[in-house]
mmCIF file of C-alpha atoms and ligand atoms in Angstrom:
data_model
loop_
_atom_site.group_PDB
_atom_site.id
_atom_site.type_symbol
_atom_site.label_atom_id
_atom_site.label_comp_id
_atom_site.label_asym_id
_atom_site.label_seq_id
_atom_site.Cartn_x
_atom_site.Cartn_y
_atom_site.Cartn_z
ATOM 1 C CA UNK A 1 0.000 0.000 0.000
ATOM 2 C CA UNK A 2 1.708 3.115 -1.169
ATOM 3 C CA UNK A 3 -0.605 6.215 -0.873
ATOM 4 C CA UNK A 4 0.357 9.136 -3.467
ATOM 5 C CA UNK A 5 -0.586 11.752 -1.531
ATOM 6 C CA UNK A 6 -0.279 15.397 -2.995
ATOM 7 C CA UNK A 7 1.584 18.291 -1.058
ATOM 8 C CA UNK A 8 -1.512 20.147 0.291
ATOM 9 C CA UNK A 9 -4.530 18.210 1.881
ATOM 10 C CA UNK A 10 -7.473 20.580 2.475
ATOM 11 C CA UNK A 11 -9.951 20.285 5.090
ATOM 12 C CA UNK A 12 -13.506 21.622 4.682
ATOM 13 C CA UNK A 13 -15.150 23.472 7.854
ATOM 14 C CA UNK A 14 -18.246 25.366 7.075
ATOM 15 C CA UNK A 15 -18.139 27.265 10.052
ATOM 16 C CA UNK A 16 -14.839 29.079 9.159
ATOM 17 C CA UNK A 17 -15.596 29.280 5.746
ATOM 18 C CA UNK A 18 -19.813 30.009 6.044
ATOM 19 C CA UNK A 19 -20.409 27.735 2.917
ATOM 20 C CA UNK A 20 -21.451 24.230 2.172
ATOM 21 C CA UNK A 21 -19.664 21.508 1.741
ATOM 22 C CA UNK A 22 -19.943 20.802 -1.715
ATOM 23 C CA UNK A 23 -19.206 24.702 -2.498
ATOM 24 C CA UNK A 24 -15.880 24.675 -0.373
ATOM 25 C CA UNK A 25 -14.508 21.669 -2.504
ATOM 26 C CA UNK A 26 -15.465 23.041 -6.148
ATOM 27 C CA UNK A 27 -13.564 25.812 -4.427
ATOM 28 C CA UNK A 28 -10.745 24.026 -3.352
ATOM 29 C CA UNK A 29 -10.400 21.804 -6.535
ATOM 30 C CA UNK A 30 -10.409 24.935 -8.822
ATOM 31 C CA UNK A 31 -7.168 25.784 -6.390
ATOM 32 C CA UNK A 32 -6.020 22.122 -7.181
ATOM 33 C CA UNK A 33 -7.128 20.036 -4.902
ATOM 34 C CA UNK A 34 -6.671 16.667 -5.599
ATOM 35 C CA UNK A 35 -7.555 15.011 -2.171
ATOM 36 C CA UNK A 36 -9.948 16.831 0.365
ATOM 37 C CA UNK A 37 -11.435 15.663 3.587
ATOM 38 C CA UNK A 38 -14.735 16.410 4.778
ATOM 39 C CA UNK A 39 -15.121 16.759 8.030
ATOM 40 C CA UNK A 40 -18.110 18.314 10.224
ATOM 41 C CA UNK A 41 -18.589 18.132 14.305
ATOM 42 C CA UNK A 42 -22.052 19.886 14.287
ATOM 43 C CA UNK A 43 -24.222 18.237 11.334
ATOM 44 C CA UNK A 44 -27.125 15.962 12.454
ATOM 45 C CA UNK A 45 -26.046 12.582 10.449
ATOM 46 C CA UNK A 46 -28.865 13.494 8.382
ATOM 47 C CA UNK A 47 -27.716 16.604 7.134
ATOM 48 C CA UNK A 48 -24.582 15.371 6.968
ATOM 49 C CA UNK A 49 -25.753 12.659 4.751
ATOM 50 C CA UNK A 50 -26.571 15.189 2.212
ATOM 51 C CA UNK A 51 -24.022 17.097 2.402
ATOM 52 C CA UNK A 52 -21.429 14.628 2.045
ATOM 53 C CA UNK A 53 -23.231 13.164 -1.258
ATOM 54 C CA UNK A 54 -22.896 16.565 -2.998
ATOM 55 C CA UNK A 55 -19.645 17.282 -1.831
ATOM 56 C CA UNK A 56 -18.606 13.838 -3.863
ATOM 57 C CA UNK A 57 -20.555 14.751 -6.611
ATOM 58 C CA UNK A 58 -18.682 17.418 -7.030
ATOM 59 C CA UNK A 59 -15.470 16.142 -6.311
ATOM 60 C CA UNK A 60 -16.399 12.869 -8.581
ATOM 61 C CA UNK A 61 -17.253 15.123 -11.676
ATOM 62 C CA UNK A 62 -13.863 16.360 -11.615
ATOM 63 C CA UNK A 63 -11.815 13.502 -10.434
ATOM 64 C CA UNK A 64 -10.958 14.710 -7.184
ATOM 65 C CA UNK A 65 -10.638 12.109 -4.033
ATOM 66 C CA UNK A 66 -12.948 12.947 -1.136
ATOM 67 C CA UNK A 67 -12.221 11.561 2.468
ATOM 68 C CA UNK A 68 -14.910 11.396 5.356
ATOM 69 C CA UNK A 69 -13.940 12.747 8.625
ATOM 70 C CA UNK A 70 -14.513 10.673 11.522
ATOM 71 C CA UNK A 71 -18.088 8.802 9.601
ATOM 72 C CA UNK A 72 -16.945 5.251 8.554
ATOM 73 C CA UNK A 73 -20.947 4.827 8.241
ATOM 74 C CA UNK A 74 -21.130 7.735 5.711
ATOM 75 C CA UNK A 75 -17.968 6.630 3.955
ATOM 76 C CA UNK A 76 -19.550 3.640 3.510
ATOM 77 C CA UNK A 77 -23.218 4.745 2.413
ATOM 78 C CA UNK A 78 -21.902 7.193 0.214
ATOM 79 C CA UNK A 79 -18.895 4.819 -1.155
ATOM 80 C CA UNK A 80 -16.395 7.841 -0.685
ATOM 81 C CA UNK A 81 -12.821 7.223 -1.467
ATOM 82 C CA UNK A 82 -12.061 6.710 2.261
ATOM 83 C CA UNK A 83 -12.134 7.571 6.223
ATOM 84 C CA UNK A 84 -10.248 9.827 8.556
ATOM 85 C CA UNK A 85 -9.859 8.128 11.881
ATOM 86 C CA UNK A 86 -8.907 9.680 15.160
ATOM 87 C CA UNK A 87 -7.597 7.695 18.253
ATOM 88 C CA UNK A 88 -11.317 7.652 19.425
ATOM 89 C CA UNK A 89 -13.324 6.867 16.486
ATOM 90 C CA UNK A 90 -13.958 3.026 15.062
ATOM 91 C CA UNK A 91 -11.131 0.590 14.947
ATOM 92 C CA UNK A 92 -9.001 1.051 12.302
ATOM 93 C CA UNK A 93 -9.390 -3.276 11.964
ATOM 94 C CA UNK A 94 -12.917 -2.677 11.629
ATOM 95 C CA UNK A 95 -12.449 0.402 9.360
ATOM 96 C CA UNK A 96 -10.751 -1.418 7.264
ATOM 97 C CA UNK A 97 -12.875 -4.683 6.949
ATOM 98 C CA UNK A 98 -15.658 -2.959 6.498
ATOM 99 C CA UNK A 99 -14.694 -0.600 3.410
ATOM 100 C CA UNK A 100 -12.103 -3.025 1.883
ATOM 101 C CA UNK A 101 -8.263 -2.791 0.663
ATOM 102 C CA UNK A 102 -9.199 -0.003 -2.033
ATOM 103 C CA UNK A 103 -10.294 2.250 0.332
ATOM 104 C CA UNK A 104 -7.759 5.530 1.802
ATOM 105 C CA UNK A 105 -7.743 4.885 5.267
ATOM 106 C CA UNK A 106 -6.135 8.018 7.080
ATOM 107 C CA UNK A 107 -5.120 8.027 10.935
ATOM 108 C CA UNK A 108 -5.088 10.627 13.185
ATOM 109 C CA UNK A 109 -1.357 10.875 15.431
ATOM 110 C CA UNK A 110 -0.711 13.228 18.055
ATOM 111 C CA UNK A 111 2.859 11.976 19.551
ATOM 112 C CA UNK A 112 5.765 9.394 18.698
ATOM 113 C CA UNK A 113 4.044 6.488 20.964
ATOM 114 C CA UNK A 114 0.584 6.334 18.517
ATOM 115 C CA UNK A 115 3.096 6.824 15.741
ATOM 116 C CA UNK A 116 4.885 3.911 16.295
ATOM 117 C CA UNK A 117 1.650 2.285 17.587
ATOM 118 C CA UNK A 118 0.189 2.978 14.202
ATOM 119 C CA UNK A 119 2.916 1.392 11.910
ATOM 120 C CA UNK A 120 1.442 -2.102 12.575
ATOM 121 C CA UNK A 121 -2.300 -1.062 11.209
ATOM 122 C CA UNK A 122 -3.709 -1.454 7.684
ATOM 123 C CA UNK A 123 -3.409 2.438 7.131
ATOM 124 C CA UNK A 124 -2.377 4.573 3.926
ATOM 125 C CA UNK A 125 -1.378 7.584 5.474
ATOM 126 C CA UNK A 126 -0.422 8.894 9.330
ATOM 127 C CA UNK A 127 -1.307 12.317 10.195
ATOM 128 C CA UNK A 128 0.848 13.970 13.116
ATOM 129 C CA UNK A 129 -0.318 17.052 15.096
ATOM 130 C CA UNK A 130 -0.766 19.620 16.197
ATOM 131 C CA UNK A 131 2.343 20.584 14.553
ATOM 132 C CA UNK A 132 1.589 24.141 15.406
ATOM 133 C CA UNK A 133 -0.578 26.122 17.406
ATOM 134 C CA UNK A 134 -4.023 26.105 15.922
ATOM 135 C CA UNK A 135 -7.399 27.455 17.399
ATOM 136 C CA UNK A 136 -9.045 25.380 14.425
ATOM 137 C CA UNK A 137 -9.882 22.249 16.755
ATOM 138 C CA UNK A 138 -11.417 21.997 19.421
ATOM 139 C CA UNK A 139 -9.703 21.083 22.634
ATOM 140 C CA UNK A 140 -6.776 20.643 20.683
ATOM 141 C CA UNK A 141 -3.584 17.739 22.148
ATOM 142 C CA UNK A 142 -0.504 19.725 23.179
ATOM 143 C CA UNK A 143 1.440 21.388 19.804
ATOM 144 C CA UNK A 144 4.096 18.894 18.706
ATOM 145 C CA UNK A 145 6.683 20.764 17.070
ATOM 146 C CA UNK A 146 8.639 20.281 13.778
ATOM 147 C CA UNK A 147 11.250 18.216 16.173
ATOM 148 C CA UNK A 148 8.306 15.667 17.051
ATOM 149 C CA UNK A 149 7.551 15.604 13.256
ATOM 150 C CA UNK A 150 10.993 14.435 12.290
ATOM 151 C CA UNK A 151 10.962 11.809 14.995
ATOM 152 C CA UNK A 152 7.902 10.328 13.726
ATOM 153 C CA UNK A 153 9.049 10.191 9.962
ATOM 154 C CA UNK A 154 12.069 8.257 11.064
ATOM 155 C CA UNK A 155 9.557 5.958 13.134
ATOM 156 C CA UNK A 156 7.280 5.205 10.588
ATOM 157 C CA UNK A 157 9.731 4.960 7.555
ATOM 158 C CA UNK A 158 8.123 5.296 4.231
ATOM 159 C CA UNK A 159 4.442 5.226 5.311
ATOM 160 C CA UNK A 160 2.693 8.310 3.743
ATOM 161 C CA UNK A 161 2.990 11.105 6.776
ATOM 162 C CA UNK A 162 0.271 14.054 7.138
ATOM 163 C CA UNK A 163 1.319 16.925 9.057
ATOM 164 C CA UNK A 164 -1.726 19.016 10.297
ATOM 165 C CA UNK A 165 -2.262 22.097 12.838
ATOM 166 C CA UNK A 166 -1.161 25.691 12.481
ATOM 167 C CA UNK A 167 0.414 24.994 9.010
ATOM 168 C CA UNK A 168 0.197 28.216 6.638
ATOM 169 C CA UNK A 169 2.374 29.765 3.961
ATOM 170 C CA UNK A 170 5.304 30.937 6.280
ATOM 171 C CA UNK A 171 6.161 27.389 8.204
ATOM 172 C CA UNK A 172 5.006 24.963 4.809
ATOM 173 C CA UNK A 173 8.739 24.883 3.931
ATOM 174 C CA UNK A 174 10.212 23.776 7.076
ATOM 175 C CA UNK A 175 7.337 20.962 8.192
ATOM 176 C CA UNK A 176 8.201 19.695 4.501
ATOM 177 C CA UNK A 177 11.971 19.760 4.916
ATOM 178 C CA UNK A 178 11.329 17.445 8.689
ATOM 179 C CA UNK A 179 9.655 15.114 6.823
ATOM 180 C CA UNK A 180 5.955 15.214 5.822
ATOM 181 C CA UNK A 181 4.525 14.656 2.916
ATOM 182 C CA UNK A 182 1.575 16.748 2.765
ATOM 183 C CA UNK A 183 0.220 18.990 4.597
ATOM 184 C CA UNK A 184 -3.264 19.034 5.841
ATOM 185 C CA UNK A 185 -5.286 22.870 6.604
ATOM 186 C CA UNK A 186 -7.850 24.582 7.195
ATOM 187 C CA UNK A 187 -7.195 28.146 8.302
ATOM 188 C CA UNK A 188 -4.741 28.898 5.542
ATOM 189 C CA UNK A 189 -7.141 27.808 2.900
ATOM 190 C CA UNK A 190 -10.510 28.120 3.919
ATOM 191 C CA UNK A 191 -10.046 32.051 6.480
ATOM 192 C CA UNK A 192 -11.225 34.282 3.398
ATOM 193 C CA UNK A 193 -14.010 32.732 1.968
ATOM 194 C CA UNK A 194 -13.894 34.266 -1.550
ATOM 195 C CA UNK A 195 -9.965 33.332 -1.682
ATOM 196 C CA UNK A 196 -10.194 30.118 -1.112
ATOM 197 C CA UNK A 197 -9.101 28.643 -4.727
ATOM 198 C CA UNK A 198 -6.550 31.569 -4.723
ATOM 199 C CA UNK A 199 -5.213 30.314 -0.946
ATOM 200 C CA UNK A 200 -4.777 26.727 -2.348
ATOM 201 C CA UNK A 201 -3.433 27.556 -5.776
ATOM 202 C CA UNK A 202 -0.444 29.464 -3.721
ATOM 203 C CA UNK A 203 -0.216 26.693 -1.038
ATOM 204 C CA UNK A 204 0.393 24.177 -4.115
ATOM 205 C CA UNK A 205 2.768 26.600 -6.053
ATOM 206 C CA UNK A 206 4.953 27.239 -2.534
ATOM 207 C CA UNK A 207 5.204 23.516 -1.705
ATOM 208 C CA UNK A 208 6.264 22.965 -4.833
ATOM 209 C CA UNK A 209 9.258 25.539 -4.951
ATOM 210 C CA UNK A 210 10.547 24.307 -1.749
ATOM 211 C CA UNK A 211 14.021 24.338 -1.302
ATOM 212 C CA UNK A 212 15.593 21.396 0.003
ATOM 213 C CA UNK A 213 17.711 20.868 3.127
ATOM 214 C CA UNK A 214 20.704 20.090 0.857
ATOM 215 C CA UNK A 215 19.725 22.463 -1.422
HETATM 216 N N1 LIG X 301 -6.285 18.018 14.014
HETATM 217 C C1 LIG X 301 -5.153 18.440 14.587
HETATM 218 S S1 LIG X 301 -4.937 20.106 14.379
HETATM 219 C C2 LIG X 301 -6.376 20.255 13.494
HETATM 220 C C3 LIG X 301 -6.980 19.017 13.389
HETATM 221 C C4 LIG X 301 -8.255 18.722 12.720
HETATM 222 C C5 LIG X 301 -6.860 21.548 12.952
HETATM 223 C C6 LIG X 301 -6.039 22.027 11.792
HETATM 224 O O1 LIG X 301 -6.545 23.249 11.342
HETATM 225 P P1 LIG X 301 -5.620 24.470 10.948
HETATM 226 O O2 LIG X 301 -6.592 25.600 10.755
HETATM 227 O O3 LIG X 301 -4.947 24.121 9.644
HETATM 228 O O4 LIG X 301 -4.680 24.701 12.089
HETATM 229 MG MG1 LIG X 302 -12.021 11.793 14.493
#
């Protein structure tokens, strides 16, 4: 299982952003989105429902992957391209059996220990954080640091590594350079509403003109 993930991972919120779901990912895939994860704390399951299954029309139509947040029962329903699960949420195990080997299966870090912990489950990607201060999530686990997020890419080895929390145009360089291979946001793309396809565009564009440690 070798996950191709692309540099910037967008989030959807419609709090922050004060639009649907479906609406923030046409936005974000005119940016150039390529893989977006939907994720919502307040919908009823009902609304959510909905929501969801216009968000992947949209992101169907033009070829974009669309991850469910926390909802392994809407992943499933909808046949989405995959779940985002959290140390809380269902079994990864029972993630897994339930939407078979195709499926992205993403999993939610927050130090070295789960890291390591989560090298022995049928995952495609880790994601690490906070890696900065963020007042994005709620009750947030203490901010990791770029240190933390070098640590854990040695642990894991070459299983695809998210970094998430705080991330914006002035620190993508650096939590690139110690060792992630995307980078997952919010804020920095979804803040001003009407810029959001601008936001990720320049995300994209900055990622890839990163200079490397050895330059
Ligand atoms: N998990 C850890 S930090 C975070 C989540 C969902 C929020 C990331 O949002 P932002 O705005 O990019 O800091
Ligand atoms: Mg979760």
């Amino acid at each position: 299982m070798s996950l191709d993930l692309p540099k910037v991972y967008p989030i959807t919120d419609t709090h922050l952003s004060g639009l649907s779901h479906a609406q923030q990912v046409l936005r974000l895939i005119e940016g150039g989105a390529t893989l977006i994860q939907l994720r919502d704390k307040h919908a009823t399951p009902r609304e959510l429902y909905r929501e969801a299954a216009a968000a992947l029309q949209v992101a169907r139509a033009h070829r974009a992957r669309l991850i469910i947040n926390d909802r392994i029962d809407l992943a499933l329903a909808l046949k989405a391209d995959g779940v985002h699960l959290g140390q809380t949420d269902v079994p990864v195990m029972a993630a897994r059996g339930l939407l078979g080997e195709d499926a992205i299966i993403g999993f939610s870090t927050h130090n070295t220990r789960q890291a390591q912990l989560a090298t022995s489950l049928p995952i495609d990607y880790i994601a690490f954080g906070p890696v900065f201060p963020t007042s994005t999530k709620e009750n947030p686990d203490p901010v990791a640091g770029l240190a933390a997020l070098s640590e854990v890419r040695a642990i894991i080895q070459s299983l695809p590594l998210v970094a998430i929390g705080g991330i914006t145009c002035a620190n993508l360089w650096e939590t690139l350079n110690s060792g992630a291979d995307s980078l997952a946001v919010i804020n920095a793309v979804l803040a001003e509403p009407g810029q959001i396809s601008e936001n990720t565009r320049k995300m994209l564009n900055l990622a890839f003109k990163r200079p490397t440690i050895e330059g």
